[in-house]
Every structure is written in C-alpha cells, then in structure tokens.
PDB file of C-alpha atoms in Angstrom:
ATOM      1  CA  UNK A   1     -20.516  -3.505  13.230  1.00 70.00           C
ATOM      2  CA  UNK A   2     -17.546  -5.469  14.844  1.00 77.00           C
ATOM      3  CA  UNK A   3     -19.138  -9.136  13.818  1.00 87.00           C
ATOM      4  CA  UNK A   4     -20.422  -7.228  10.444  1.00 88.00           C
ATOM      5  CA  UNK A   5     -17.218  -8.403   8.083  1.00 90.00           C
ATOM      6  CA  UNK A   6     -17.212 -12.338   9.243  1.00 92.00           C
ATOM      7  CA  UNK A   7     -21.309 -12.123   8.673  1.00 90.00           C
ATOM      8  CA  UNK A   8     -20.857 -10.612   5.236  1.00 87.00           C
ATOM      9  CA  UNK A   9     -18.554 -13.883   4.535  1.00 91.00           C
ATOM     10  CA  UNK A  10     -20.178 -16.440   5.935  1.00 90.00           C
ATOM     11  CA  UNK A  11     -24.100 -15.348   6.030  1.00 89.00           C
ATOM     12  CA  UNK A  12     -25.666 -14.647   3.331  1.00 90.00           C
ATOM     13  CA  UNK A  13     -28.979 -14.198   5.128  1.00 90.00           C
ATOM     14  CA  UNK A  14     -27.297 -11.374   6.359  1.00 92.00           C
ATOM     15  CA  UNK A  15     -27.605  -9.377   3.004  1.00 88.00           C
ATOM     16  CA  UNK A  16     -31.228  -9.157   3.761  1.00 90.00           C
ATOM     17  CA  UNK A  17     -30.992  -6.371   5.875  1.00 90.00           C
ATOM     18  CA  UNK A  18     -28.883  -4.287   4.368  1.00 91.00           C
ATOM     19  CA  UNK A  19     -30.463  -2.274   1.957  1.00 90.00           C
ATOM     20  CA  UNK A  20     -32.277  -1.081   5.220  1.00 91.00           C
ATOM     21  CA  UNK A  21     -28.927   0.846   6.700  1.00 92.00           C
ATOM     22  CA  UNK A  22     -28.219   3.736   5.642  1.00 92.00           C
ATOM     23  CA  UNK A  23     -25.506   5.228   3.368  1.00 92.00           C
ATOM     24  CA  UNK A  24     -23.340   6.632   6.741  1.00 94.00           C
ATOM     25  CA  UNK A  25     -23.313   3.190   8.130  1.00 94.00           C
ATOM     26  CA  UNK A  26     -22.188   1.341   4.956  1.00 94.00           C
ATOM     27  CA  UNK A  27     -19.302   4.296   4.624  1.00 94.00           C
ATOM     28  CA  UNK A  28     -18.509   3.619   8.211  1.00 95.00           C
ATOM     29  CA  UNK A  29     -18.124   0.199   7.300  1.00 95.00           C
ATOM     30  CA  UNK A  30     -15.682   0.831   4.951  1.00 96.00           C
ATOM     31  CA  UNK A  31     -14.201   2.935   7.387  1.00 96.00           C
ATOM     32  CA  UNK A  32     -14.019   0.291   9.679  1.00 96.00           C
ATOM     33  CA  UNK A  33     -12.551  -2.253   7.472  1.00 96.00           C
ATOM     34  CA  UNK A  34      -9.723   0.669   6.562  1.00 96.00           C
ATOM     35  CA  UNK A  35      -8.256   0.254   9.915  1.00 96.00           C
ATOM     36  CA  UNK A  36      -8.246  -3.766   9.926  1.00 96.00           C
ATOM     37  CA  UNK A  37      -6.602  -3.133   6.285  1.00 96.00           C
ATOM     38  CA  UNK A  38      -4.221  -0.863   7.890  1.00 97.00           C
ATOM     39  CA  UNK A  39      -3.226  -2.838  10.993  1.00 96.00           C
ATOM     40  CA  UNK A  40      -2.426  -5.260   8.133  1.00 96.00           C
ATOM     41  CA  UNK A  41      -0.348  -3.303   6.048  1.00 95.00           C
ATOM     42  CA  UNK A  42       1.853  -2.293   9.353  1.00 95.00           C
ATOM     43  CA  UNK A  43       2.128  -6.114  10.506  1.00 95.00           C
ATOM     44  CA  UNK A  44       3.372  -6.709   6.624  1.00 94.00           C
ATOM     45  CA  UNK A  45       5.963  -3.675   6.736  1.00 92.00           C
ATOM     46  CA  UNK A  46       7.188  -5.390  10.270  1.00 91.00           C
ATOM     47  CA  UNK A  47       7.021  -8.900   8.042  1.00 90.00           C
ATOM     48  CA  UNK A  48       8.673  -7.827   4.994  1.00 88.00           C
ATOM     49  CA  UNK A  49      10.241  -4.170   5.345  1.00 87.00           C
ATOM     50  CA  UNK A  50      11.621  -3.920   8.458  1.00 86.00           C
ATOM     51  CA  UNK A  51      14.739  -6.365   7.706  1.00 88.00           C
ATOM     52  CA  UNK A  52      15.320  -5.014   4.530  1.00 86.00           C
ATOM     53  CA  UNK A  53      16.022  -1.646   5.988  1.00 88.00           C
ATOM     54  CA  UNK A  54      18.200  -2.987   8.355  1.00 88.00           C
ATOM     55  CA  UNK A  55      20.008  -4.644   5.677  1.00 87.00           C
ATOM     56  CA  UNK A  56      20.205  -1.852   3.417  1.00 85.00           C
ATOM     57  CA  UNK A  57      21.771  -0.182   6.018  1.00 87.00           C
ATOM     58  CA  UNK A  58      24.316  -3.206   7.147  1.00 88.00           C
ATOM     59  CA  UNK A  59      25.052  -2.796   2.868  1.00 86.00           C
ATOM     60  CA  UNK A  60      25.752   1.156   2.819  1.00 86.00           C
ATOM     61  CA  UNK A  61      27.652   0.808   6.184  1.00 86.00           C
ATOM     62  CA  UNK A  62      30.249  -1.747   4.304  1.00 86.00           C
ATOM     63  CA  UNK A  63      30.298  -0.700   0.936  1.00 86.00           C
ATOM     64  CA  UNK A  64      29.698   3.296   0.684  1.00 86.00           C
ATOM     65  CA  UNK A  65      32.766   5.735   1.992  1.00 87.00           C
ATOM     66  CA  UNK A  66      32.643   7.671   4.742  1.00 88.00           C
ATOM     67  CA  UNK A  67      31.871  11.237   3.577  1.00 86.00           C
ATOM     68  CA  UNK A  68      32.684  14.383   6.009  1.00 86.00           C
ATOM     69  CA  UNK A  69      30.932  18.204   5.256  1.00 81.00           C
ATOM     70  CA  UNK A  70      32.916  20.482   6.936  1.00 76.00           C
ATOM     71  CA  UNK A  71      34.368  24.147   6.505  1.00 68.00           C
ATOM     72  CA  UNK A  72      32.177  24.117   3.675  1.00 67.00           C
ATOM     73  CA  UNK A  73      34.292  20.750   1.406  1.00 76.00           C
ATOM     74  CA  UNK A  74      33.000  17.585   0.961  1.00 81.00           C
ATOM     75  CA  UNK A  75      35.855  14.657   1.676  1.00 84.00           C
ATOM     76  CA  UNK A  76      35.535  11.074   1.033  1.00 84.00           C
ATOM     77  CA  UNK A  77      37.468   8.368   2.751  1.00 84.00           C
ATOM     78  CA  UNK A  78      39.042   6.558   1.573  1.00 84.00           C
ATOM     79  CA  UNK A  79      39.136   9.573  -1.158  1.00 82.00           C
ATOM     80  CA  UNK A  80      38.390   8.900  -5.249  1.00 82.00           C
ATOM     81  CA  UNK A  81      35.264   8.350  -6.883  1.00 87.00           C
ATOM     82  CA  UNK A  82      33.577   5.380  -5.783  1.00 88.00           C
ATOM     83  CA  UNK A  83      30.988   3.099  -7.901  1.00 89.00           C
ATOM     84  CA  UNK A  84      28.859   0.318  -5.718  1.00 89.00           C
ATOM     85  CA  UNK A  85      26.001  -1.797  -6.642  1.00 87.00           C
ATOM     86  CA  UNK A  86      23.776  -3.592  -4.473  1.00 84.00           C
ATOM     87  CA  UNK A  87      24.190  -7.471  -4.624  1.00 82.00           C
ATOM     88  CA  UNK A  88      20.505  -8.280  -4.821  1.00 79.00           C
ATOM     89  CA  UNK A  89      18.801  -4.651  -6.068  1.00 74.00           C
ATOM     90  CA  UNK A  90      20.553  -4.439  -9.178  1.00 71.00           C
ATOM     91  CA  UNK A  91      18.785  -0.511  -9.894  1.00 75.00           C
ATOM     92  CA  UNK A  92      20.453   0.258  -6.831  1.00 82.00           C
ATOM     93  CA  UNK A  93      23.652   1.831  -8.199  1.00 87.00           C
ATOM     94  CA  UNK A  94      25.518   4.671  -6.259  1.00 90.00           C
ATOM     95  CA  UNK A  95      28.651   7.043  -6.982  1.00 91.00           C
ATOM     96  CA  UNK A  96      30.194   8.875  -4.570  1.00 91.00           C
ATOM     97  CA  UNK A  97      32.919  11.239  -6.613  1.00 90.00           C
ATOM     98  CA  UNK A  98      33.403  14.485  -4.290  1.00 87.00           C
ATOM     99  CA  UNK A  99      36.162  15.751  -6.351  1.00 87.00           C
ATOM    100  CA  UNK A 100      33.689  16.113  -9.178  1.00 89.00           C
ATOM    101  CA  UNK A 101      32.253  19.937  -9.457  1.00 86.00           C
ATOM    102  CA  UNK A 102      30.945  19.340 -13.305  1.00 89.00           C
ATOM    103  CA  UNK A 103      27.305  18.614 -13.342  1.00 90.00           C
ATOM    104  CA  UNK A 104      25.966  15.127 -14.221  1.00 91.00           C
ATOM    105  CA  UNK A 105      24.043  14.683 -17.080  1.00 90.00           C
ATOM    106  CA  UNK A 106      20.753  12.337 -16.874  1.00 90.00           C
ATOM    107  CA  UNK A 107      22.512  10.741 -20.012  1.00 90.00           C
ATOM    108  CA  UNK A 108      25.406   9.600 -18.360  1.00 90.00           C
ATOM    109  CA  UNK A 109      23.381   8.150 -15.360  1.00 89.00           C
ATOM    110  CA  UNK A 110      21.473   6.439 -18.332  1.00 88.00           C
ATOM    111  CA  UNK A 111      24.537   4.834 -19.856  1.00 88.00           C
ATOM    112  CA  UNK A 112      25.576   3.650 -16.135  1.00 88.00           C
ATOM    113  CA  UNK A 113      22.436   2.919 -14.796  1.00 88.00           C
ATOM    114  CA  UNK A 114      22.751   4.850 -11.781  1.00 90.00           C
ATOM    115  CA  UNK A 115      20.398   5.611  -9.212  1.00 91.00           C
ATOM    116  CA  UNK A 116      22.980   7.980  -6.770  1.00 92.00           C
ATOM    117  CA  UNK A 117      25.389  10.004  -8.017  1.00 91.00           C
ATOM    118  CA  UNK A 118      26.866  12.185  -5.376  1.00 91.00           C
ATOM    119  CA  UNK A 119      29.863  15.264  -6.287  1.00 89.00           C
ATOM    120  CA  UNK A 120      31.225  17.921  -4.588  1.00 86.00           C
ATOM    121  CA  UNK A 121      28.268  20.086  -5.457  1.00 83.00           C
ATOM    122  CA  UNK A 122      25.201  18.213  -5.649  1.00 86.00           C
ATOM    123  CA  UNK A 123      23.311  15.209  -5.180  1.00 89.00           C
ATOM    124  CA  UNK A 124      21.695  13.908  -8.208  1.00 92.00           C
ATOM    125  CA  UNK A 125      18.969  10.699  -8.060  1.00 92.00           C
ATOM    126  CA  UNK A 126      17.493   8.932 -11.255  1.00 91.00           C
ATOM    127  CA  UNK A 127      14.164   7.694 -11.021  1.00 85.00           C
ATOM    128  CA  UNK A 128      14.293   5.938 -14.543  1.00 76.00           C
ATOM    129  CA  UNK A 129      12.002   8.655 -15.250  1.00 79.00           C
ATOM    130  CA  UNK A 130      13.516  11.769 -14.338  1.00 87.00           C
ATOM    131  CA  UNK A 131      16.612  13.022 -13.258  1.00 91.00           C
ATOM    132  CA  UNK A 132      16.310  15.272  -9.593  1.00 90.00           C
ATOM    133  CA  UNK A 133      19.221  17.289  -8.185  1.00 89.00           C
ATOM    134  CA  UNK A 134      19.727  18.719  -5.124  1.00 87.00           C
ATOM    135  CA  UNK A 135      22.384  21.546  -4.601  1.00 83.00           C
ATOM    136  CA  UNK A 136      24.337  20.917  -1.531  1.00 79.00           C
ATOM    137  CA  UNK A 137      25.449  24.673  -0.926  1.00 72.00           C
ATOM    138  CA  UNK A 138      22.987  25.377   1.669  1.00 71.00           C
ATOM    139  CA  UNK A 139      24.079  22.323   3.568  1.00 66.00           C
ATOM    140  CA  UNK A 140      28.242  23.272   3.058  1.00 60.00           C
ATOM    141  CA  UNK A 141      27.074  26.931   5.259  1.00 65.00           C
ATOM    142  CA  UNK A 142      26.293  24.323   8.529  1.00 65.00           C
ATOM    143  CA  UNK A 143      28.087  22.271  11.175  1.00 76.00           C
ATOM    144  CA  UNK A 144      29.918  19.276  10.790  1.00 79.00           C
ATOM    145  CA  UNK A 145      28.642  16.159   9.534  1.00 80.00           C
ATOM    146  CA  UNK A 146      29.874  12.645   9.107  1.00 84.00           C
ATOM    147  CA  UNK A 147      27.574  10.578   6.893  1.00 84.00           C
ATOM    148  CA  UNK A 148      29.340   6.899   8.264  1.00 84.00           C
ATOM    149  CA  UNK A 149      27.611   3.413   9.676  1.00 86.00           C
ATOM    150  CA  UNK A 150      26.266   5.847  12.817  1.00 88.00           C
ATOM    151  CA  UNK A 151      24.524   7.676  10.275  1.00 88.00           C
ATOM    152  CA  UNK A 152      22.866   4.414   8.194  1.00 87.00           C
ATOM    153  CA  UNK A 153      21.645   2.908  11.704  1.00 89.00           C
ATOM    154  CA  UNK A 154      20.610   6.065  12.997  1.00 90.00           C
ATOM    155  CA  UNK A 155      18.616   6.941   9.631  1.00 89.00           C
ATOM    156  CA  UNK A 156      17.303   3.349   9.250  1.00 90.00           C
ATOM    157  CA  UNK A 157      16.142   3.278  12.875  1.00 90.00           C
ATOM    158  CA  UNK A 158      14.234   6.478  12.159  1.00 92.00           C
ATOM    159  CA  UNK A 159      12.984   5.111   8.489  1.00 90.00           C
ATOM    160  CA  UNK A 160      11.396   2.295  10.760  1.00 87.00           C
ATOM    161  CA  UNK A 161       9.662   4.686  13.206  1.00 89.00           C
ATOM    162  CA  UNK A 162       8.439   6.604  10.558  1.00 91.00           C
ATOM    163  CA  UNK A 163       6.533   4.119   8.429  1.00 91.00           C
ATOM    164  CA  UNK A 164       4.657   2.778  10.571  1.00 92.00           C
ATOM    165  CA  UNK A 165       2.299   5.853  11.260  1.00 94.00           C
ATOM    166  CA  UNK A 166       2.943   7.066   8.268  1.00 94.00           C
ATOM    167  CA  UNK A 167       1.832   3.359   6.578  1.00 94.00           C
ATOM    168  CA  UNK A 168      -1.566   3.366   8.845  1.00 96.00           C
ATOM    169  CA  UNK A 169      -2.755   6.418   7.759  1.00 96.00           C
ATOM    170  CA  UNK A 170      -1.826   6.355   4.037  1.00 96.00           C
ATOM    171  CA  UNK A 171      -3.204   2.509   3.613  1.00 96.00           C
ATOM    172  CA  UNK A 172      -6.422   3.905   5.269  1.00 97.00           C
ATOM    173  CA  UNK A 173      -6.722   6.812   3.368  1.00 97.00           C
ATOM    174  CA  UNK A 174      -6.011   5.245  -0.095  1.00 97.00           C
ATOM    175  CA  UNK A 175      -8.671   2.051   0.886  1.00 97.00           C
ATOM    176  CA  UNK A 176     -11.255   4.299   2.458  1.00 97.00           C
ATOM    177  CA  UNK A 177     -11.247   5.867  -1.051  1.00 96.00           C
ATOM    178  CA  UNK A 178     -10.610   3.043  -3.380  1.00 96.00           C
ATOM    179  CA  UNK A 179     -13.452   1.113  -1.936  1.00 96.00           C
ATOM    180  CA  UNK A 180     -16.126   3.011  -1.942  1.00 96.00           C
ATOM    181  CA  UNK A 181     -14.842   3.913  -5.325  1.00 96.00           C
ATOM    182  CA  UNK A 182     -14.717  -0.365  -6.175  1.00 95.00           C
ATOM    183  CA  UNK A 183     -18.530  -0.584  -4.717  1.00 95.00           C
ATOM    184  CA  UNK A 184     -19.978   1.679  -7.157  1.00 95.00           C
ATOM    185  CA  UNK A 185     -18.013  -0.433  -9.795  1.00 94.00           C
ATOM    186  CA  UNK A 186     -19.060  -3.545  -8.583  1.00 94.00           C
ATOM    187  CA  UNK A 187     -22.743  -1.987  -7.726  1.00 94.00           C
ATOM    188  CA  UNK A 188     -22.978  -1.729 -11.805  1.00 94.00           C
ATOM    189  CA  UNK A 189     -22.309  -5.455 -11.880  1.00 93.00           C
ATOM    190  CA  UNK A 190     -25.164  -6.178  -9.171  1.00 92.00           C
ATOM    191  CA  UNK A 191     -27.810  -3.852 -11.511  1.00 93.00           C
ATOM    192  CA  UNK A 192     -27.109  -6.023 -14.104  1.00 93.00           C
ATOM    193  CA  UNK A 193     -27.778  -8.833 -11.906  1.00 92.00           C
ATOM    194  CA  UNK A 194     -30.946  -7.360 -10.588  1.00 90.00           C
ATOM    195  CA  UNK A 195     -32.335  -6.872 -14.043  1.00 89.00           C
ATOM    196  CA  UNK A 196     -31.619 -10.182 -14.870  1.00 89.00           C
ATOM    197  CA  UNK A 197     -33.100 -11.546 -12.013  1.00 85.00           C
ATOM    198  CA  UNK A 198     -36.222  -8.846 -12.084  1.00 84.00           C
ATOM    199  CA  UNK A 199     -35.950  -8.294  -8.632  1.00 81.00           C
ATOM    200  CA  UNK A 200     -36.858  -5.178  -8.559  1.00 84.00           C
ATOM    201  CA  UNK A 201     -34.291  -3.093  -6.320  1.00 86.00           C
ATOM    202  CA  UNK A 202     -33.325   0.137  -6.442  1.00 90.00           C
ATOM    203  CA  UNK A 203     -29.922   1.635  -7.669  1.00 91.00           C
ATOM    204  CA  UNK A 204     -28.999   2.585  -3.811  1.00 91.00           C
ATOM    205  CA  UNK A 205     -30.051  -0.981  -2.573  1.00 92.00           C
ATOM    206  CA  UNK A 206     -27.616  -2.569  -5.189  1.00 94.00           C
ATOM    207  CA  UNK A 207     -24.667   0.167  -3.860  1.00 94.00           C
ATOM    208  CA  UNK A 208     -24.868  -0.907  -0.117  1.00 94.00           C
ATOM    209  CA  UNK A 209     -24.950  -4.553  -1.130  1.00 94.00           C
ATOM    210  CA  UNK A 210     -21.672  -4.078  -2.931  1.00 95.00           C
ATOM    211  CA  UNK A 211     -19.945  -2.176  -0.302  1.00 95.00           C
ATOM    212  CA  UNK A 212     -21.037  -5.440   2.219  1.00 95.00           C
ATOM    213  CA  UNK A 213     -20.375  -8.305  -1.155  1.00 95.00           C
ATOM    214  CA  UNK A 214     -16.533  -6.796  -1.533  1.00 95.00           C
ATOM    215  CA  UNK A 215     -15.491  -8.089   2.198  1.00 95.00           C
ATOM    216  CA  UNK A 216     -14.138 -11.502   1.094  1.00 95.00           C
ATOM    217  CA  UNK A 217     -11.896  -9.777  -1.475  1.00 95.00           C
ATOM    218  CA  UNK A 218     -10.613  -7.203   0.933  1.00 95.00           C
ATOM    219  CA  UNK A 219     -10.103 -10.572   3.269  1.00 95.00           C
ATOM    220  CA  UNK A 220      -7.984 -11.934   0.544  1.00 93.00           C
ATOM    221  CA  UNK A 221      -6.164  -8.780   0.033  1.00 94.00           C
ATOM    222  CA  UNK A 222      -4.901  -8.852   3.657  1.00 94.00           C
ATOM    223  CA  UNK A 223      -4.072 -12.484   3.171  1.00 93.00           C
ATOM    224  CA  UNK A 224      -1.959 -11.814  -0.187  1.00 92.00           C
ATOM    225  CA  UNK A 225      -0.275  -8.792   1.960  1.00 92.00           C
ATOM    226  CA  UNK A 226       2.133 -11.594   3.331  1.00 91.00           C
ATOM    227  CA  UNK A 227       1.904 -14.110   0.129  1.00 87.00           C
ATOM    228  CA  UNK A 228       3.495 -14.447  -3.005  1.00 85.00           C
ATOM    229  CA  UNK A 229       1.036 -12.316  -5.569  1.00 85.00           C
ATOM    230  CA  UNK A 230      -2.128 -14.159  -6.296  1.00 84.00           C
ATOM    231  CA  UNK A 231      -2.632 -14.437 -10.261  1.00 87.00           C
ATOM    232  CA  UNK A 232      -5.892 -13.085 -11.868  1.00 90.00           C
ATOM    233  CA  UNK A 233      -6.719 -11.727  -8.745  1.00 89.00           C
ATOM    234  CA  UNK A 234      -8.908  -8.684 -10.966  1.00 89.00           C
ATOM    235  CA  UNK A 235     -10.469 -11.434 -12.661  1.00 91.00           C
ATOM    236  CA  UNK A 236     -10.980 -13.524  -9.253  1.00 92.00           C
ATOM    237  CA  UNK A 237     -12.139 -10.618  -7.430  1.00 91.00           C
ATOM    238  CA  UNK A 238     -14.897  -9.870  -9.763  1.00 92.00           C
ATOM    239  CA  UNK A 239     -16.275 -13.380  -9.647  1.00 94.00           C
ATOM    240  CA  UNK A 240     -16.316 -13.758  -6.115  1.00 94.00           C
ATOM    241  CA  UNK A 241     -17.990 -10.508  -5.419  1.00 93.00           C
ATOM    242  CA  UNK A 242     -20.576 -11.624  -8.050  1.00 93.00           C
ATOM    243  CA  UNK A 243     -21.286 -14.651  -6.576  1.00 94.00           C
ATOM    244  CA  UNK A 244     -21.910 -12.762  -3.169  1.00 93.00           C
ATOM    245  CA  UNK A 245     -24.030 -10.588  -5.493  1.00 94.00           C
ATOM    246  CA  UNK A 246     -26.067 -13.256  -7.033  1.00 94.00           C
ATOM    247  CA  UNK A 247     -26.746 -14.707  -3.613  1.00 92.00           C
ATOM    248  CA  UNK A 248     -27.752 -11.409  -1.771  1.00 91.00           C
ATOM    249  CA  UNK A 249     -30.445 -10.345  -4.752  1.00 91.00           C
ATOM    250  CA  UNK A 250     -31.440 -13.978  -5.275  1.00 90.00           C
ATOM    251  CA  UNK A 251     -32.242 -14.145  -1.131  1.00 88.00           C
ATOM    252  CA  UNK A 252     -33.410 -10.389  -0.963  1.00 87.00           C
ATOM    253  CA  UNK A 253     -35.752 -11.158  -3.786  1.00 79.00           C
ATOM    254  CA  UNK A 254     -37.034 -14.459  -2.190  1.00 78.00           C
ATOM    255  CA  UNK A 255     -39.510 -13.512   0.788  1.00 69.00           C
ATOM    256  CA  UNK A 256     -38.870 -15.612   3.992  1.00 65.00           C
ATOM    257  CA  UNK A 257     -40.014 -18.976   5.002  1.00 62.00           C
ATOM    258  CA  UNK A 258     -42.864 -18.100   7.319  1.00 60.00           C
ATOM    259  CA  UNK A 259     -42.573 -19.069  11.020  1.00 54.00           C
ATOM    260  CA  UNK A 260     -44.123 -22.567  11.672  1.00 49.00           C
ATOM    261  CA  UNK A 261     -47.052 -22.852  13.554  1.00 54.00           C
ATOM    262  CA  UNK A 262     -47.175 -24.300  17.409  1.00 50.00           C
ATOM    263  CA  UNK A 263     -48.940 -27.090  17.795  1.00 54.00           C
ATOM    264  CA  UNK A 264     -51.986 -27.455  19.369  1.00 52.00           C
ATOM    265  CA  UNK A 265     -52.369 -28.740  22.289  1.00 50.00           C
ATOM    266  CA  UNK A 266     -54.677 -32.050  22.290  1.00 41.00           C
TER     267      UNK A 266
END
C-alpha cells in the first residue's frame, strides 16, 4: 500500500488489478491517504497559520487595554471605551467599554461592524450571522485576572499547540469521509464510461477504480494547500479523474499482450 498512491499516478497498468481488492483495502486506502492529507494540512498551518497567530497576538498586545477582573469589577487601563481595528483584517473590529452595563444590541454591532464588543457585564461576538453573548458573572465570583500581552502570548502559544492535533485529526476525519463520498460520485462518471466503452464491469469494479483514479487530485489538493487557489479546480478535478477513468476501463477491458515465446534452440 505505501508505493500504491505514486502507482495510481504514474501506472496505469496498475488499474488492472484493482477491481480484484477488496472493498476494506480500497477504504484503507483512503485511510491511508487521510494521514498524508493530514501531515499536509499541519505542515500548511506551520506555513501559513502559525505567524499569523503570533501576529495577532503582537496586534492585541499593542492596541487592546489591559483589562483586570477582580473583587468582582472589570477595569480597563488606560480606562474609557476603546474601539480598535485590525490594520489588515478589516472584520476584525473590537470594543472594550467596561463602564458599559446596558446590553448591546446585534443592530448596533451591525451599524459598527464589530466583531468584539466587551462591557462590564458581558462579552458579546458577531459572526455576521448571529450575535453570541456570554455573561461574565460566573467569571467576576473567581480570582484575579489580568488579560495583558502575558495573556496574548500565553493564549497564542497554547492556540499553536492546540491546532496541530486538533488539525490532524479533523483533516482526516473530514477526507476519510469526503472521499469515499467523491468516489461514489466519480464511480457514476466511470459507469457511464463503461457503458460507453461496453466493457462490461460491474458497478463495484467501477467504485474501487474511482477511489484509486481520485489520487492525482488529492495530490493536487496537497499541492494547492501552500498555493494561491487553483481556478476551476471542480471542473479540473473531474477531467483528470476521467481521464484516469478512461484509461483504467480502456486497459481493464483490453486483455494482455501474451508473453513471447523463447526461442528455440537450433
């Protein structure tokens, strides 16, 4: 199984044996290429995440107040309501306004466009979609705490530990479903192709042929993990898996060239 996903690119003669395996191994397969995908997706939060937390945290550490919980009262310093935006993630808009105690109306976060909006009584976040508050009296009844550039680092250094298990296993889960899920799609396209072609397989055949014919778009889905987004890449996807498709039947279909004879000797 290791050399199976560079023989499914570059041999088609190796489509001839795979109707033969069964439907375990061509879901272990998948399973297998689910943890290459995943390594990938890890390597690209490394690539492309990982300095964007730390700057989101160099941002929050400069521009947000430090806010202090203790006694039960919320302080700001320096104190007054506070309004930043991020200079590149223009949705990112927070308030910090502790001497606020009237709710905040998803209108008025509308009007603003604010993501954050924290008072002395809640924190409220807008999705663009929905409006989600979170009462902060439970927290006022604990110990002391300081949300300053300590607590950015300290939360993006976790953020950072976190994703990357949490990344694996997700990107895994998601492709171990959404490709088996793509190779009975693309196994419709291969009936066709069969029928065309009169070659007489069966529905199950086709299946395990897609699962294998889909490898060179999950190669170029690792690639594109750490390019700009490939256009048409539906559109490309679909012909490249039908060419693989095309191929596979058309060789399946063809019986080998018999061995040559030796030669006699004289």
């Amino acid at each position: 199984m290791l050399r199976e996903p560079i023989q499914s690119i570059v041999s088609f003669p190796f489509y001839r044996q795979v109707p033969q395996k069964s439907f375990a191994a061509a879901s272990g397969y998948i399973a297998y290429l689910g943890l290459l995908f995943a390594a990938a997706v890890v390597l690209a939060i490394f690539v492309h995440l990982h300095p964007k937390i730390d700057a989101a945290a160099d941002w929050a550490s400069a521009a947000l107040p430090r806010v202090v919980l203790d006694g039960g009262k919320l302080t700001s310093i320096p104190p007054g309501p506070r309004e930043v935006r991020h200079p590149e993630i223009q949705d990112l808009a927070i308030v910090v306004d502790v001497d606020r105690a009237e709710p905040v109306p998803v209108q008025e976060m509308m009007d603003r466009k604010l993501m954050v909006y924290l008072t002395q009584n809640a924190l409220y976040i807008y999705d663009s979609k929905r409006l989600q508050t979170y009462d902060l009296a439970p927290a006022k009844a604990g110990k002391r705490v300081e949300v300053d550039e300590k607590f950015y680092r300290t939360f993006a250094r976790a953020a950072k530990i976190v994703l990357y298990p949490v990344g694996f296993f997700t990107a895994w889960a998601v492709f171990f479903f959404w490709k088996h899920a793509s190779a009975a799609i693309y196994a419709l396209l291969a009936f066709l192709l069969n029928a065309l072609m009169d070659s007489g397989l069966e529905f199950p055949a086709l299946y395990k042929l897609a699962v294998y014919a889909q490898t060179p778009v999950i190669a170029l889905q690792i690639v594109s993990l750490f390019l700009p987004r490939i256009p048409y890449f539906g559109i490309l996807a679909l012909l490249v898996v039908g060419v693989y498709l095309w191929q596979a039947i058309r060789l399946i279909a063809t019986p080998p060239d018999p061995a040559s004879p030796l030669p006699l000797d004289a």
